[in-house]
Protein backbone atom coordinates (compact mmCIF):
# COMPACT_ATOMS: atom_id res chain seq x y z
CA UNK A 1 0.00 0.00 0.00
CA UNK A 2 2.95 2.35 0.27
CA UNK A 3 3.12 6.09 0.41
CA UNK A 4 5.75 8.73 -0.07
CA UNK A 5 8.43 8.56 2.55
CA UNK A 6 9.11 12.29 2.53
CA UNK A 7 12.72 13.39 2.97
CA UNK A 8 14.35 10.79 0.76
CA UNK A 9 11.72 11.00 -1.95
CA UNK A 10 11.27 7.19 -1.94
CA UNK A 11 8.03 5.28 -1.76
CA UNK A 12 7.64 2.79 1.05
CA UNK A 13 6.32 -0.57 -0.06
CA UNK A 14 5.35 -1.88 3.34
CA UNK A 15 4.43 -5.46 4.22
CA UNK A 16 1.04 -6.96 4.99
CA UNK A 17 -0.65 -3.69 4.10
CA UNK A 18 1.52 -1.68 6.51
CA UNK A 19 2.87 1.67 5.34
CA UNK A 20 6.54 2.60 5.33
CA UNK A 21 8.86 5.36 4.23
CA UNK A 22 12.24 6.88 4.92
CA UNK A 23 14.53 9.88 5.26
CA UNK A 24 18.23 10.27 4.66
CA UNK A 25 19.61 13.61 5.79
CA UNK A 26 23.25 13.21 4.82
CA UNK A 27 24.74 13.49 8.30
CA UNK A 28 24.39 15.78 11.30
CA UNK A 29 26.27 16.78 14.45
CA UNK A 30 24.09 16.47 17.51
CA UNK A 31 23.95 17.69 21.07
CA UNK A 32 26.51 20.50 21.04
CA UNK A 33 26.21 24.06 22.22
CA UNK A 34 27.44 25.22 18.82
CA UNK A 35 25.06 24.70 15.93
CA UNK A 36 26.21 24.58 12.36
CA UNK A 37 22.74 23.82 11.05
CA UNK A 38 19.93 26.12 10.13
CA UNK A 39 18.74 28.71 12.65
CA UNK A 40 15.08 29.18 13.45
CA UNK A 41 13.61 32.33 14.92
CA UNK A 42 10.35 32.71 16.78
CA UNK A 43 9.08 35.28 14.31
CA UNK A 44 9.55 38.93 13.54
CA UNK A 45 10.31 41.25 16.41
CA UNK A 46 8.54 44.59 16.52
CA UNK A 47 9.74 47.75 18.21
CA UNK A 48 7.57 50.77 18.69
CA UNK A 49 7.49 53.89 20.80
CA UNK A 50 7.74 57.66 20.72
CA UNK A 51 11.07 57.61 18.90
CA UNK A 52 9.38 55.98 15.89
CA UNK A 53 6.17 57.93 15.78
CA UNK A 54 7.14 61.31 17.15
CA UNK A 55 6.55 62.80 20.56
CA UNK A 56 3.15 62.42 22.15
CA UNK A 57 0.93 65.44 21.54
CA UNK A 58 2.96 66.80 18.62
CA UNK A 59 1.58 67.90 15.27
CA UNK A 60 -2.14 68.42 15.84
CA UNK A 61 -2.40 69.16 19.52
CA UNK A 62 -4.23 66.48 21.50
CA UNK A 63 -5.45 64.92 18.27
CA UNK A 64 -1.89 64.00 17.29
CA UNK A 65 -1.19 62.43 20.66
CA UNK A 66 -4.45 60.48 20.51
CA UNK A 67 -3.64 59.29 17.02
CA UNK A 68 -0.22 58.07 18.11
CA UNK A 69 -1.63 56.21 21.09
CA UNK A 70 -4.32 54.49 19.03
CA UNK A 71 -1.83 53.49 16.32
CA UNK A 72 0.45 51.95 18.95
CA UNK A 73 -2.55 50.16 20.47
CA UNK A 74 -3.53 48.71 17.07
CA UNK A 75 0.05 47.55 16.46
CA UNK A 76 0.07 45.93 19.88
CA UNK A 77 -3.13 44.01 19.03
CA UNK A 78 -1.61 42.73 15.78
CA UNK A 79 1.61 41.67 17.54
CA UNK A 80 -0.32 39.87 20.29
CA UNK A 81 -2.48 38.13 17.69
CA UNK A 82 0.54 37.04 15.64
CA UNK A 83 2.43 35.68 18.64
CA UNK A 84 -0.68 33.93 19.95
CA UNK A 85 -1.26 32.22 16.63
CA UNK A 86 2.37 31.23 16.30
CA UNK A 87 2.15 29.60 19.72
CA UNK A 88 -1.29 27.99 19.42
CA UNK A 89 -1.13 26.98 15.79
CA UNK A 90 -3.95 29.07 14.33
CA UNK A 91 -1.89 30.20 11.37
CA UNK A 92 -1.29 28.12 8.25
CA UNK A 93 2.35 27.40 8.98
CA UNK A 94 4.83 27.81 11.78
CA UNK A 95 8.41 28.85 12.28
CA UNK A 96 9.63 25.41 11.15
CA UNK A 97 7.95 25.91 7.78
CA UNK A 98 5.49 23.04 8.42
CA UNK A 99 1.93 23.45 7.20
CA UNK A 100 -1.01 23.19 9.54
CA UNK A 101 -3.13 20.05 9.26
CA UNK A 102 -6.31 20.40 7.19
CA UNK A 103 -8.01 17.17 8.31
CA UNK A 104 -10.00 16.04 11.32
CA UNK A 105 -8.59 12.84 12.82
CA UNK A 106 -10.19 10.66 15.48
CA UNK A 107 -7.98 9.39 18.27
CA UNK A 108 -7.54 5.61 18.24
CA UNK A 109 -9.37 4.00 21.13
CA UNK A 110 -8.51 0.60 22.55
CA UNK A 111 -6.30 -0.35 19.61
CA UNK A 112 -2.90 -0.48 21.31
CA UNK A 113 -1.56 -2.93 23.85
CA UNK A 114 1.09 -0.75 25.47
CA UNK A 115 4.67 -1.88 25.09
CA UNK A 116 8.19 -0.58 25.56
CA UNK A 117 8.97 2.78 23.97
CA UNK A 118 12.30 2.08 22.32
CA UNK A 119 15.17 -0.30 21.67
CA UNK A 120 18.73 1.00 21.43
CA UNK A 121 21.04 -1.49 19.73
CA UNK A 122 23.84 1.05 19.24
CA UNK A 123 23.97 2.54 22.77
CA UNK A 124 23.30 6.15 21.80
CA UNK A 125 20.33 6.96 24.07
CA UNK A 126 21.67 8.75 27.15
CA UNK A 127 18.49 10.52 28.29
CA UNK A 128 15.62 8.04 28.33
CA UNK A 129 13.29 10.52 30.02
CA UNK A 130 13.66 13.16 27.30
CA UNK A 131 13.06 10.63 24.54
CA UNK A 132 10.00 9.02 26.11
CA UNK A 133 8.31 12.35 26.94
CA UNK A 134 7.68 13.10 23.26
CA UNK A 135 6.60 9.53 22.51
CA UNK A 136 4.09 9.67 25.37
CA UNK A 137 2.76 13.00 24.08
CA UNK A 138 2.12 11.39 20.71
CA UNK A 139 0.42 8.38 22.27
CA UNK A 140 -1.85 10.50 24.49
CA UNK A 141 -2.96 12.66 21.56
CA UNK A 142 -3.34 10.03 18.84
CA UNK A 143 -3.87 6.68 20.58
CA UNK A 144 -1.05 5.23 18.44
CA UNK A 145 2.12 4.21 20.25
CA UNK A 146 5.51 5.10 18.75
CA UNK A 147 8.38 2.66 19.02
CA UNK A 148 11.86 4.04 18.37
CA UNK A 149 14.42 1.55 17.12
CA UNK A 150 18.13 2.30 16.71
CA UNK A 151 19.53 -0.53 14.60
CA UNK A 152 23.16 -1.53 14.63
CA UNK A 153 25.04 -1.62 11.32
CA UNK A 154 24.79 -4.81 9.31
CA UNK A 155 25.81 -5.75 5.76
CA UNK A 156 22.32 -7.22 5.40
CA UNK A 157 20.89 -3.71 5.21
CA UNK A 158 23.53 -1.83 3.22
CA UNK A 159 24.87 -2.03 -0.31
CA UNK A 160 27.93 0.13 0.17
CA UNK A 161 26.53 3.54 1.08
CA UNK A 162 22.97 2.72 -0.04
CA UNK A 163 20.35 1.26 2.26
CA UNK A 164 18.60 -1.84 0.92
CA UNK A 165 15.05 -0.60 1.34
CA UNK A 166 13.44 -3.99 0.76
CA UNK A 167 15.56 -5.71 3.41
CA UNK A 168 15.19 -2.80 5.83
CA UNK A 169 11.38 -2.81 5.60
CA UNK A 170 11.27 -6.60 5.83
CA UNK A 171 13.30 -6.40 9.03
CA UNK A 172 10.96 -3.77 10.51
CA UNK A 173 7.94 -5.89 9.59
CA UNK A 174 9.49 -8.92 11.31
CA UNK A 175 10.18 -6.82 14.41
CA UNK A 176 6.58 -5.63 14.35
CA UNK A 177 5.18 -9.17 14.19
CA UNK A 178 7.46 -10.39 16.99
CA UNK A 179 6.89 -7.51 19.41
CA UNK A 180 3.30 -6.38 18.87
CA UNK A 181 -0.04 -8.14 18.74
CA UNK A 182 -1.95 -5.10 17.52
CA UNK A 183 -1.90 -2.75 14.51
CA UNK A 184 -1.66 0.44 16.54
CA UNK A 185 2.13 0.89 16.73
CA UNK A 186 4.30 3.23 14.71
CA UNK A 187 7.91 2.06 14.40
CA UNK A 188 10.45 4.81 13.82
CA UNK A 189 13.85 3.29 13.10
CA UNK A 190 17.38 4.46 12.43
CA UNK A 191 19.66 2.18 10.41
CA UNK A 192 23.26 2.80 11.39
CA UNK A 193 25.70 2.86 8.49
CA UNK A 194 29.36 1.83 8.44
CA UNK A 195 31.72 4.08 10.45
CA UNK A 196 28.69 5.95 11.82
CA UNK A 197 28.56 7.75 15.16
CA UNK A 198 26.10 9.65 17.33
CA UNK A 199 27.99 12.86 16.55
CA UNK A 200 27.91 12.38 12.78
CA UNK A 201 24.75 10.47 11.94
CA UNK A 202 24.88 9.41 8.29
CA UNK A 203 22.53 6.44 8.35
CA UNK A 204 18.89 6.40 7.30
CA UNK A 205 15.59 6.73 9.11
CA UNK A 206 12.60 4.55 8.23
CA UNK A 207 9.09 4.16 9.61
CA UNK A 208 6.58 1.32 9.53
CA UNK A 209 3.04 1.92 10.75
CA UNK A 210 0.39 -0.60 11.74
CA UNK A 211 -2.78 -0.83 9.67
CA UNK A 212 -4.87 1.01 12.27
CA UNK A 213 -2.37 3.86 12.45
CA UNK A 214 -3.05 4.82 8.83
CA UNK A 215 -6.16 6.71 9.96
CA UNK A 216 -3.84 8.93 12.00
CA UNK A 217 -0.61 8.93 10.00
CA UNK A 218 -2.11 9.51 6.57
CA UNK A 219 -0.21 11.15 3.71
CA UNK A 220 -0.65 14.65 5.09
CA UNK A 221 0.34 13.62 8.62
CA UNK A 222 3.43 11.83 7.33
CA UNK A 223 4.47 14.97 5.43
CA UNK A 224 3.97 17.00 8.61
CA UNK A 225 6.01 14.47 10.59
CA UNK A 226 8.93 14.61 8.14
CA UNK A 227 8.69 18.39 8.04
CA UNK A 228 9.21 18.67 11.79
CA UNK A 229 11.82 15.94 11.74
CA UNK A 230 13.92 17.64 9.05
CA UNK A 231 13.79 20.94 10.92
CA UNK A 232 14.93 19.20 14.11
CA UNK A 233 17.48 17.05 12.29
CA UNK A 234 19.28 20.08 10.89
CA UNK A 235 18.99 21.97 14.17
CA UNK A 236 22.20 20.45 15.44
CA UNK A 237 21.98 22.08 18.87
CA UNK A 238 19.45 19.35 19.68
CA UNK A 239 20.49 16.00 21.07
CA UNK A 240 19.34 12.80 19.42
CA UNK A 241 16.69 12.34 22.11
CA UNK A 242 15.44 15.93 21.78
CA UNK A 243 15.32 15.68 18.00
CA UNK A 244 13.06 12.63 18.04
CA UNK A 245 10.98 13.64 21.08
CA UNK A 246 10.29 17.14 19.75
CA UNK A 247 9.23 15.73 16.37
CA UNK A 248 6.60 13.45 17.88
CA UNK A 249 5.24 16.10 20.23
CA UNK A 250 4.86 18.75 17.53
CA UNK A 251 3.42 16.30 15.03
CA UNK A 252 0.74 15.16 17.46
CA UNK A 253 -0.22 18.73 18.38
CA UNK A 254 -0.53 19.63 14.70
CA UNK A 255 -2.32 16.63 13.18
CA UNK A 256 -4.83 16.18 16.02
CA UNK A 257 -5.90 19.82 16.01
CA UNK A 258 -9.30 20.51 14.48
CA UNK A 259 -8.55 22.72 11.45
CA UNK A 260 -11.87 24.54 11.98
CA UNK A 261 -10.92 25.60 15.49
CA UNK A 262 -8.85 28.70 16.02
CA UNK A 263 -9.36 29.91 12.47
CA UNK A 264 -7.71 33.30 12.23
CA UNK A 265 -9.78 34.68 9.34
CA UNK A 266 -12.71 36.04 11.40
CA UNK A 267 -10.29 37.60 13.89
CA UNK A 268 -8.20 39.17 11.15
CA UNK A 269 -11.30 40.63 9.47
CA UNK A 270 -12.53 41.95 12.83
CA UNK A 271 -9.20 43.61 13.57
CA UNK A 272 -9.08 45.18 10.09
CA UNK A 273 -12.66 46.49 10.44
CA UNK A 274 -12.00 47.90 13.90
CA UNK A 275 -8.79 49.52 12.67
CA UNK A 276 -10.60 51.16 9.75
CA UNK A 277 -13.36 52.45 12.04
CA UNK A 278 -10.79 53.83 14.47
CA UNK A 279 -8.96 55.62 11.66
CA UNK A 280 -12.24 57.10 10.38
CA UNK A 281 -13.12 58.30 13.89
CA UNK A 282 -9.64 59.78 14.38
CA UNK A 283 -9.77 61.63 11.06
CA UNK A 284 -13.27 62.93 11.86
CA UNK A 285 -12.17 64.14 15.30
CA UNK A 286 -9.08 65.84 13.91
CA UNK A 287 -11.07 67.55 11.16
CA UNK A 288 -13.73 68.63 13.63
CA UNK A 289 -11.05 70.02 15.90
CA UNK A 290 -9.53 71.99 13.04
CA UNK A 291 -12.96 73.27 11.98
CA UNK A 292 -13.80 74.42 15.51
CA UNK A 293 -10.48 76.26 15.75
CA UNK A 294 -11.10 77.91 12.37
CA UNK A 295 -14.63 78.99 13.33
CA UNK A 296 -13.40 80.37 16.67
CA UNK A 297 -10.69 82.35 14.90
CA UNK A 298 -13.23 83.80 12.46
CA UNK A 299 -15.52 84.86 15.29
CA UNK A 300 -12.63 86.64 17.00
CA UNK A 301 -11.49 88.37 13.79
CA UNK A 302 -14.94 89.63 12.70
CA UNK A 303 -15.59 91.99 15.66
CA UNK A 304 -12.10 93.42 15.22
CA UNK A 305 -12.77 94.08 11.55
CA UNK A 306 -16.10 95.74 12.37
CA UNK A 307 -14.45 98.04 14.93
CA UNK A 308 -11.77 99.02 12.46
CA UNK A 309 -14.38 99.84 9.80
CA UNK A 310 -16.44 101.93 12.28
CA UNK A 311 -13.36 103.94 13.23
CA UNK A 312 -12.63 104.62 9.59
CA UNK A 313 -16.20 105.82 8.99
CA UNK A 314 -16.00 108.22 11.93
CA UNK A 315 -12.70 109.63 10.69
CA UNK A 316 -14.16 110.22 7.25
CA UNK A 317 -17.02 112.12 8.76
PDB file of N, CA and C in Angstrom, residues 14-16 18 119 147 149 157 166-181 187 191 208:
ATOM      1  N   UNK A  14       6.083  -1.333   2.218  1.00  0.00           N
ATOM      2  CA  UNK A  14       5.353  -1.885   3.341  1.00  0.00           C
ATOM      3  C   UNK A  14       5.142  -3.380   3.173  1.00  0.00           C
ATOM      4  N   UNK A  15       4.688  -4.024   4.238  1.00  0.00           N
ATOM      5  CA  UNK A  15       4.428  -5.456   4.223  1.00  0.00           C
ATOM      6  C   UNK A  15       3.100  -5.695   4.907  1.00  0.00           C
ATOM      7  N   UNK A  16       2.316  -6.625   4.372  1.00  0.00           N
ATOM      8  CA  UNK A  16       1.043  -6.960   4.989  1.00  0.00           C
ATOM      9  C   UNK A  16       0.107  -5.775   5.056  1.00  0.00           C
ATOM     10  N   UNK A  18       0.958  -2.744   5.668  1.00  0.00           N
ATOM     11  CA  UNK A  18       1.516  -1.678   6.511  1.00  0.00           C
ATOM     12  C   UNK A  18       2.260  -0.665   5.666  1.00  0.00           C
ATOM     13  N   UNK A 119      14.093   0.668  21.557  1.00  0.00           N
ATOM     14  CA  UNK A 119      15.170  -0.299  21.668  1.00  0.00           C
ATOM     15  C   UNK A 119      16.416   0.326  21.072  1.00  0.00           C
ATOM     16  N   UNK A 147       7.323   3.549  18.548  1.00  0.00           N
ATOM     17  CA  UNK A 147       8.378   2.659  19.025  1.00  0.00           C
ATOM     18  C   UNK A 147       9.651   3.028  18.269  1.00  0.00           C
ATOM     19  N   UNK A 149      13.494   2.669  17.251  1.00  0.00           N
ATOM     20  CA  UNK A 149      14.416   1.551  17.117  1.00  0.00           C
ATOM     21  C   UNK A 149      15.718   2.035  16.478  1.00  0.00           C
ATOM     22  N   UNK A 157      21.725  -4.869   5.513  1.00  0.00           N
ATOM     23  CA  UNK A 157      20.895  -3.709   5.207  1.00  0.00           C
ATOM     24  C   UNK A 157      21.537  -2.725   4.232  1.00  0.00           C
ATOM     25  N   UNK A 166      14.262  -2.786   0.639  1.00  0.00           N
ATOM     26  CA  UNK A 166      13.439  -3.989   0.764  1.00  0.00           C
ATOM     27  C   UNK A 166      13.810  -4.768   2.017  1.00  0.00           C
ATOM     28  N   UNK A 167      15.111  -4.964   2.236  1.00  0.00           N
ATOM     29  CA  UNK A 167      15.557  -5.706   3.406  1.00  0.00           C
ATOM     30  C   UNK A 167      15.274  -4.940   4.697  1.00  0.00           C
ATOM     31  N   UNK A 168      15.438  -3.620   4.640  1.00  0.00           N
ATOM     32  CA  UNK A 168      15.186  -2.800   5.827  1.00  0.00           C
ATOM     33  C   UNK A 168      13.720  -2.884   6.242  1.00  0.00           C
ATOM     34  N   UNK A 169      12.807  -2.755   5.278  1.00  0.00           N
ATOM     35  CA  UNK A 169      11.381  -2.811   5.601  1.00  0.00           C
ATOM     36  C   UNK A 169      10.953  -4.220   6.017  1.00  0.00           C
ATOM     37  N   UNK A 170      11.569  -5.231   5.425  1.00  0.00           N
ATOM     38  CA  UNK A 170      11.268  -6.603   5.830  1.00  0.00           C
ATOM     39  C   UNK A 170      11.677  -6.824   7.288  1.00  0.00           C
ATOM     40  N   UNK A 171      12.824  -6.281   7.656  1.00  0.00           N
ATOM     41  CA  UNK A 171      13.303  -6.401   9.026  1.00  0.00           C
ATOM     42  C   UNK A 171      12.339  -5.707   9.996  1.00  0.00           C
ATOM     43  N   UNK A 172      11.891  -4.505   9.644  1.00  0.00           N
ATOM     44  CA  UNK A 172      10.960  -3.773  10.507  1.00  0.00           C
ATOM     45  C   UNK A 172       9.638  -4.518  10.634  1.00  0.00           C
ATOM     46  N   UNK A 173       9.187  -5.137   9.537  1.00  0.00           N
ATOM     47  CA  UNK A 173       7.943  -5.887   9.590  1.00  0.00           C
ATOM     48  C   UNK A 173       8.087  -7.117  10.491  1.00  0.00           C
ATOM     49  N   UNK A 174       9.242  -7.770  10.435  1.00  0.00           N
ATOM     50  CA  UNK A 174       9.494  -8.925  11.310  1.00  0.00           C
ATOM     51  C   UNK A 174       9.515  -8.490  12.774  1.00  0.00           C
ATOM     52  N   UNK A 175      10.156  -7.362  13.048  1.00  0.00           N
ATOM     53  CA  UNK A 175      10.179  -6.818  14.413  1.00  0.00           C
ATOM     54  C   UNK A 175       8.758  -6.537  14.885  1.00  0.00           C
ATOM     55  N   UNK A 176       7.959  -5.951  14.003  1.00  0.00           N
ATOM     56  CA  UNK A 176       6.576  -5.635  14.352  1.00  0.00           C
ATOM     57  C   UNK A 176       5.821  -6.905  14.747  1.00  0.00           C
ATOM     58  N   UNK A 177       5.923  -7.926  13.921  1.00  0.00           N
ATOM     59  CA  UNK A 177       5.183  -9.166  14.190  1.00  0.00           C
ATOM     60  C   UNK A 177       5.640  -9.845  15.478  1.00  0.00           C
ATOM     61  N   UNK A 178       6.909  -9.750  15.793  1.00  0.00           N
ATOM     62  CA  UNK A 178       7.455 -10.392  16.994  1.00  0.00           C
ATOM     63  C   UNK A 178       7.085  -9.643  18.269  1.00  0.00           C
ATOM     64  N   UNK A 179       7.066  -8.318  18.193  1.00  0.00           N
ATOM     65  CA  UNK A 179       6.893  -7.511  19.410  1.00  0.00           C
ATOM     66  C   UNK A 179       5.440  -7.131  19.704  1.00  0.00           C
ATOM     67  N   UNK A 180       4.636  -6.947  18.669  1.00  0.00           N
ATOM     68  CA  UNK A 180       3.304  -6.382  18.873  1.00  0.00           C
ATOM     69  C   UNK A 180       2.210  -7.322  18.382  1.00  0.00           C
ATOM     70  N   UNK A 181       1.111  -7.324  19.113  1.00  0.00           N
ATOM     71  CA  UNK A 181      -0.041  -8.136  18.741  1.00  0.00           C
ATOM     72  C   UNK A 181      -1.190  -7.270  18.254  1.00  0.00           C
ATOM     73  N   UNK A 187       6.465   2.261  14.211  1.00  0.00           N
ATOM     74  CA  UNK A 187       7.907   2.063  14.398  1.00  0.00           C
ATOM     75  C   UNK A 187       8.666   3.170  13.679  1.00  0.00           C
ATOM     76  N   UNK A 191      18.725   3.206  10.851  1.00  0.00           N
ATOM     77  CA  UNK A 191      19.660   2.177  10.414  1.00  0.00           C
ATOM     78  C   UNK A 191      21.063   2.773  10.387  1.00  0.00           C
ATOM     79  N   UNK A 208       7.552   2.342   9.913  1.00  0.00           N
ATOM     80  CA  UNK A 208       6.579   1.322   9.532  1.00  0.00           C
ATOM     81  C   UNK A 208       5.398   1.471  10.470  1.00  0.00           C
TER      82      UNK A 208
END
